[in-house]
Short mmCIF file of C-alpha atoms in Angstrom, two decimals:
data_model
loop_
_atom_site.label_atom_id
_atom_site.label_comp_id
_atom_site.label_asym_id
_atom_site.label_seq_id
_atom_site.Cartn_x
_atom_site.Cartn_y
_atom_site.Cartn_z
CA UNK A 1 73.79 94.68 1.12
CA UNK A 2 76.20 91.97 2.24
CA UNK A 3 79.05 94.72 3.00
CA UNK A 4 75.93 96.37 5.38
CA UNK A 5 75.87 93.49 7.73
CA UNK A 6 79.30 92.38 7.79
CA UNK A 7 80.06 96.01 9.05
CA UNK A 8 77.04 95.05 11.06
CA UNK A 9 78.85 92.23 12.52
CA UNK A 10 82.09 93.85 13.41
CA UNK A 11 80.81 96.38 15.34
CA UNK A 12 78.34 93.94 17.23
CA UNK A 13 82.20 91.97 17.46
CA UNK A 14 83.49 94.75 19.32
CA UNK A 15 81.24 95.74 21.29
CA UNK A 16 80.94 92.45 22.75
CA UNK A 17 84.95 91.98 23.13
CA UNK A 18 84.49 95.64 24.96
CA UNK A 19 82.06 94.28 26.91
CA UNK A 20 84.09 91.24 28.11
CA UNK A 21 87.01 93.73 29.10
CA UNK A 22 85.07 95.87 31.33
CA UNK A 23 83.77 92.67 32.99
CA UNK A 24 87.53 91.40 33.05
CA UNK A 25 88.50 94.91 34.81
CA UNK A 26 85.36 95.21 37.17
CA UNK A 27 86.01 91.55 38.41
CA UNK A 28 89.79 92.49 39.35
CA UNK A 29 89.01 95.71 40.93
CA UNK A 30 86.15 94.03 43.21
CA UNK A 31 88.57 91.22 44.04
CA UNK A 32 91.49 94.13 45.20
CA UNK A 33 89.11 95.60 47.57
CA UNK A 34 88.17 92.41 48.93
CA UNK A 35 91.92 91.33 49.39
CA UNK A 36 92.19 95.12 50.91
CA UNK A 37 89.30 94.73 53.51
CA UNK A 38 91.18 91.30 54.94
CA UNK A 39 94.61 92.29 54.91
CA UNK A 40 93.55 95.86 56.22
CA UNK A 41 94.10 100.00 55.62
CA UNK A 42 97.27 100.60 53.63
CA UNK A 43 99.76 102.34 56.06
CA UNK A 44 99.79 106.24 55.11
CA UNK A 45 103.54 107.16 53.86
CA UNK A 46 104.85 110.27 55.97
CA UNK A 47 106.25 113.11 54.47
CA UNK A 48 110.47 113.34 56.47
CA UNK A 49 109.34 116.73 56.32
CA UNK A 50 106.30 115.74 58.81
CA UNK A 51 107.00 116.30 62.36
CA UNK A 52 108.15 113.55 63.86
CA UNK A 53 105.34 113.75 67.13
CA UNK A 54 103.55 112.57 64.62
CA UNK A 55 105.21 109.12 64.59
CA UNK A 56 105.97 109.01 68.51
CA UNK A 57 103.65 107.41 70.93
CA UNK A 58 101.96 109.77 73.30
CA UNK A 59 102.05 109.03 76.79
CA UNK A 60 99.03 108.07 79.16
CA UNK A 61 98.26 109.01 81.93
CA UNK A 62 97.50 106.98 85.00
CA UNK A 63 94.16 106.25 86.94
CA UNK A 64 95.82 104.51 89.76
CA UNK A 65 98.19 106.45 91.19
CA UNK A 66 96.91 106.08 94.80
CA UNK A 67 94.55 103.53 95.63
CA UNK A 68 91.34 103.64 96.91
CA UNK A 69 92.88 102.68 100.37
CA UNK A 70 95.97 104.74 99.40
CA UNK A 71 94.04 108.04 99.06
CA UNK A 72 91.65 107.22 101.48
CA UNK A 73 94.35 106.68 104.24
CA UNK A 74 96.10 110.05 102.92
CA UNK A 75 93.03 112.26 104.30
CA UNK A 76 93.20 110.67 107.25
CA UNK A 77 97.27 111.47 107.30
CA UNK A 78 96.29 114.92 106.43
CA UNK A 79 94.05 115.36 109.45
CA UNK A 80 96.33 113.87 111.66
CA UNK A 81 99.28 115.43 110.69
CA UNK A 82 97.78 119.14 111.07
CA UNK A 83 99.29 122.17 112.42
CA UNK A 84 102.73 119.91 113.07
CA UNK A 85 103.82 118.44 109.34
CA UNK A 86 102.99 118.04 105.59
CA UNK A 87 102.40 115.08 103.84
CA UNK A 88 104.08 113.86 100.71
CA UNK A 89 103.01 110.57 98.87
CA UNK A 90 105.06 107.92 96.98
CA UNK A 91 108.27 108.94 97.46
CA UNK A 92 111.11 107.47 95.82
CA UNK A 93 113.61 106.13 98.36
CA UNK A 94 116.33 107.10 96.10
CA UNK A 95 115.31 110.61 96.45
CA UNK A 96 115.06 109.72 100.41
CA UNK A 97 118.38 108.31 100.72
CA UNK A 98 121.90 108.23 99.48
CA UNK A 99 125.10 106.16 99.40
CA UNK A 100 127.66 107.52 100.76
CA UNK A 101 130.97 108.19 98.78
CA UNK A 102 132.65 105.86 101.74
CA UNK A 103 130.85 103.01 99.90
CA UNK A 104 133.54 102.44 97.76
CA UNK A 105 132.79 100.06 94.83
CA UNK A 106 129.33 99.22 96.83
CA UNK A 107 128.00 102.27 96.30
CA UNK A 108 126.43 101.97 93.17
CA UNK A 109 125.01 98.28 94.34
CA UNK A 110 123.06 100.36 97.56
CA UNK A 111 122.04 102.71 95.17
CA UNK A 112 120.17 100.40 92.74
CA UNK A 113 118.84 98.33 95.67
CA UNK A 114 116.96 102.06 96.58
CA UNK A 115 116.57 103.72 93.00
CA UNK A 116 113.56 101.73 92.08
CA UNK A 117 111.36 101.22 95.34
CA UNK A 118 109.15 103.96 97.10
CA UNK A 119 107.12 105.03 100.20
CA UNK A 120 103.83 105.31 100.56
CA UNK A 121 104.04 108.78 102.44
CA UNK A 122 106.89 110.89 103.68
CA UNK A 123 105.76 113.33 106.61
CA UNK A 124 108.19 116.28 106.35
CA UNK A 125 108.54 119.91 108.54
CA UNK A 126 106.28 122.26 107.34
CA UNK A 127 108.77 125.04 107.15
CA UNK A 128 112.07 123.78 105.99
CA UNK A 129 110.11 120.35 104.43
CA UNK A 130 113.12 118.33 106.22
CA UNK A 131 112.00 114.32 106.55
CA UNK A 132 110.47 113.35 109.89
CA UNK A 133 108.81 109.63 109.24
CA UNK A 134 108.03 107.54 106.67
CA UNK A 135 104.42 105.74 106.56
CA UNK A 136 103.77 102.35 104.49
CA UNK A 137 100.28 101.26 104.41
CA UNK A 138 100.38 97.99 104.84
CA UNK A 139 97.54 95.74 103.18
CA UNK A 140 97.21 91.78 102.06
CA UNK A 141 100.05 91.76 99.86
CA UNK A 142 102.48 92.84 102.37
CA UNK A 143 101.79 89.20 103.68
CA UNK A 144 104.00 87.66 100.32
CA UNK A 145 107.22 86.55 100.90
CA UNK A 146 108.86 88.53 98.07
CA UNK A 147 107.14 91.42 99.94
CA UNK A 148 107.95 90.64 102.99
CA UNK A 149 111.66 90.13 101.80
CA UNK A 150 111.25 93.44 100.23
CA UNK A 151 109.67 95.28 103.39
CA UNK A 152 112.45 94.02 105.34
CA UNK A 153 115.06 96.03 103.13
CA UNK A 154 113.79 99.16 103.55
CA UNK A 155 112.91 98.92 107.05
CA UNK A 156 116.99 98.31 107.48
CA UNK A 157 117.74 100.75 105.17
CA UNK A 158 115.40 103.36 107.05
CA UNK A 159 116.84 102.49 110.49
CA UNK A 160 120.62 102.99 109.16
CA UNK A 161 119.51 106.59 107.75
CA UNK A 162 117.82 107.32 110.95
CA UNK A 163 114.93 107.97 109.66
CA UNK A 164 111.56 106.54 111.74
CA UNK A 165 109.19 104.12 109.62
CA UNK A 166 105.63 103.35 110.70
CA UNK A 167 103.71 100.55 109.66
CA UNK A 168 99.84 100.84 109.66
CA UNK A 169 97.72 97.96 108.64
CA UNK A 170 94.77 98.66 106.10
CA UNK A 171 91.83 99.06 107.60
CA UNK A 172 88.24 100.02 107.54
CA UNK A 173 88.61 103.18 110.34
CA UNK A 174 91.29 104.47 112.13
CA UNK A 175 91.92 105.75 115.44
CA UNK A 176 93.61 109.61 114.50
CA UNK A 177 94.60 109.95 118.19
CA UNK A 178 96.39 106.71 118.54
CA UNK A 179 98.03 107.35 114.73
CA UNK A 180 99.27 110.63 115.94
CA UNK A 181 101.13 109.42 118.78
CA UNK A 182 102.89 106.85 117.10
CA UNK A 183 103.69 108.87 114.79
CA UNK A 184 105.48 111.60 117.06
CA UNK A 185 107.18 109.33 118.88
CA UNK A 186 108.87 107.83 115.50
CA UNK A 187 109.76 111.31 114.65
CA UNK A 188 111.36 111.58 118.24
CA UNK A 189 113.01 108.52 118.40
CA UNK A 190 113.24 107.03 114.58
CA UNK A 191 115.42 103.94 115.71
CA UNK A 192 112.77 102.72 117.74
CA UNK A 193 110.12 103.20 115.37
CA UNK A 194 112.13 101.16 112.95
CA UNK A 195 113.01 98.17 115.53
CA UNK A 196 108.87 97.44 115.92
CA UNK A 197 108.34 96.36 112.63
CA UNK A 198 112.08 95.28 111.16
CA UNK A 199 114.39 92.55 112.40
CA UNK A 200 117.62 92.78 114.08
CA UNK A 201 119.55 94.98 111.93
CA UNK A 202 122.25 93.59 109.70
CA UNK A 203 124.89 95.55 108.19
CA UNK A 204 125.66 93.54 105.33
CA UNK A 205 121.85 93.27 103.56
CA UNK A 206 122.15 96.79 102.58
CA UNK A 207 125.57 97.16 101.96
CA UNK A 208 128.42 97.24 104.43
CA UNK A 209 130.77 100.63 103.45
CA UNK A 210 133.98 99.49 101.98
CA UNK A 211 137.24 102.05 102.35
CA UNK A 212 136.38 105.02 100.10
CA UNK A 213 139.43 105.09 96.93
CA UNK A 214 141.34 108.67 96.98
CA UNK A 215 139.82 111.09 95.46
CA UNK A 216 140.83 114.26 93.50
CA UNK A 217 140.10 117.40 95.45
CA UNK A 218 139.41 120.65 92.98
CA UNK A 219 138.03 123.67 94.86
CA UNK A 220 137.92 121.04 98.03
CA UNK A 221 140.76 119.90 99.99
CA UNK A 222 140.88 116.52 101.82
CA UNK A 223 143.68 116.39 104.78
CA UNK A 224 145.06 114.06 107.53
CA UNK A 225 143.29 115.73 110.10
CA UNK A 226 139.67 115.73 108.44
CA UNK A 227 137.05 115.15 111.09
CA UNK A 228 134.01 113.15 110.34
CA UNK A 229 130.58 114.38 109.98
CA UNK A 230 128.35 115.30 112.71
CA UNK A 231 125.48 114.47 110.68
CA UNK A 232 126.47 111.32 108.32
CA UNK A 233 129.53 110.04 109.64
CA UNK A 234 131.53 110.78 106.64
CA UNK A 235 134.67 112.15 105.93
CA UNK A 236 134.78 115.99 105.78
CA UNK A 237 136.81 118.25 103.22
CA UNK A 238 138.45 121.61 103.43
CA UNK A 239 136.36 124.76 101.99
CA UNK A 240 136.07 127.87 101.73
CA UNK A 241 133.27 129.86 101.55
CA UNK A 242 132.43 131.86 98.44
CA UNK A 243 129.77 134.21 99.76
CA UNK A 244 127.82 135.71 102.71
CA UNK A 245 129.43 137.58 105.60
CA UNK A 246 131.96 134.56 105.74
CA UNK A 247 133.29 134.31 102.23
CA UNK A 248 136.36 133.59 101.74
CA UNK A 249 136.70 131.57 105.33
CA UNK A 250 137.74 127.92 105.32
CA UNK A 251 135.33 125.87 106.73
CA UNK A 252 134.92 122.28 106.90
CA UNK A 253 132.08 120.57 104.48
CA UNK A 254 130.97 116.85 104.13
CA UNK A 255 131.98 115.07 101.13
CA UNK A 256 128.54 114.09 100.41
CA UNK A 257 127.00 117.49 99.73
CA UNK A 258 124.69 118.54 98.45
CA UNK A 259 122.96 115.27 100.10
CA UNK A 260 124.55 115.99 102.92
CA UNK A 261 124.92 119.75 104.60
CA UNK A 262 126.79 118.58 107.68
CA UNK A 263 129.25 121.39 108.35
CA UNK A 264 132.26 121.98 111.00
CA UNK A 265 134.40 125.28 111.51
CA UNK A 266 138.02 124.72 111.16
CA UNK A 267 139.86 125.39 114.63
CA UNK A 268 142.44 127.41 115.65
#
């Protein structure tokens, strides 16, 4: 009888001690998920065999690419411009302009100064989509002098390519006749256009051209006699053509092509 309940007692022992250890283990896994739910989701380990778009950062894109004003102002270009010219919007001036191999060691310096600024619109020919005139809408922060400073660049910059700029303030309606006109006389005389809005041009805030170092001449050949370019000013290299009813004529090219397609024929 007394071997009955002390085999009694070690099982109740047990069981009890069993007890406690499930407690034990249920306490610590309730107190992990806790720490989890502060500290946050375990980051998921990727496979190198995954592909790695996985990993990348998609881009976004943009709501604001014109502004209300912005777009508003471009329907009204649209209508304005029709029948005579198409109209492009935010244009990089780097794709506008160029610096001219002439530069020298200045023309990487006019090249960053344009690389990273744009234009509202760009009004170009609607056949060969040539640049006629440039159009900044103007609003409040155009007022600022680190705009102003800024506005002042590019309208030098502009007038040196030859290029007419127009200014137009923002505003609530706008008088298509009156745009039109200004903005066919900018395309007929650019410098003019330019002068309205921009101060008295100075060579050296853009970038004064510097003698151009010697270059190496492959397929082109630079001479002594090398006339400068109707259409740039630059200097002009020996060609020859390499197709069309002319190939194989000399002709002379501008330095600066393909930016610049200013062309002479070689006398004599």
């Amino acid at each position: 009888m007394g071997e009955l309940w002390s085999n009694a007692y070690v099982k109740i022992g047990l069981t009890a001690v069993l007890l406690i250890l499930l407690k034990v283990a249920a306490d610590a896994i309730q107190e992990r998920q806790v720490y989890r739910v502060h500290k946050g989701p375990r980051r998921a380990r990727h496979s190198p065999l995954e592909s790695e778009t996985t990993l990348v950062p998609r881009y976004r894109l943009r709501d604001d690419l014109f502004s209300p004003a912005e777009a508003s102002f471009y329907h009204v270009l649209l209508q304005t411009c029709a029948g005579w010219a198409v109209v492009l919007g935010k244009v990089n001036l780097g794709d506008l302009l160029y610096a001219p191999r002439e530069a020298g060691e200045a023309q990487w310096a006019m090249w960053n100064r344009i690389n990273r600024k744009h234009l509202d619109y760009v009004l170009c020919d609607r056949q060969t989509l040539r640049p006629l005139v440039a159009v900044e809408l103007d609003d409040a922060s155009h007022r600022l002098a680190r705009r102003a400073e800024r506005d002042a660049f590019v309208d030098q910059a502009m007038a040196q390519a030859g290029l007419g700029l127009v200014r137009v303030p923002v505003q609530q309606a706008y008088a298509t006749a009156e745009l039109g006109q200004r903005l066919r006389q900018a395309v007929l005389q650019p410098q003019a256009a330019v002068a309205a809005v921009a101060p008295a041009l100075n060579e050296t805030t853009v970038g004064a051209p510097v003698e151009a170092e010697p270059c190496a001449a492959t397929v082109d050949t630079l001479a002594p006699e090398a006339p400068q370019c109707p259409r740039c000013g630059g200097q002009m290299v020996l060609r020859t053509a390499q197709r069309g009813v002319r190939a194989g004529q000399p002709f002379w090219g501008c330095e600066n092509y393909p930016r610049c397609r200013g062309v002479r024929e070689v006398e004599g």
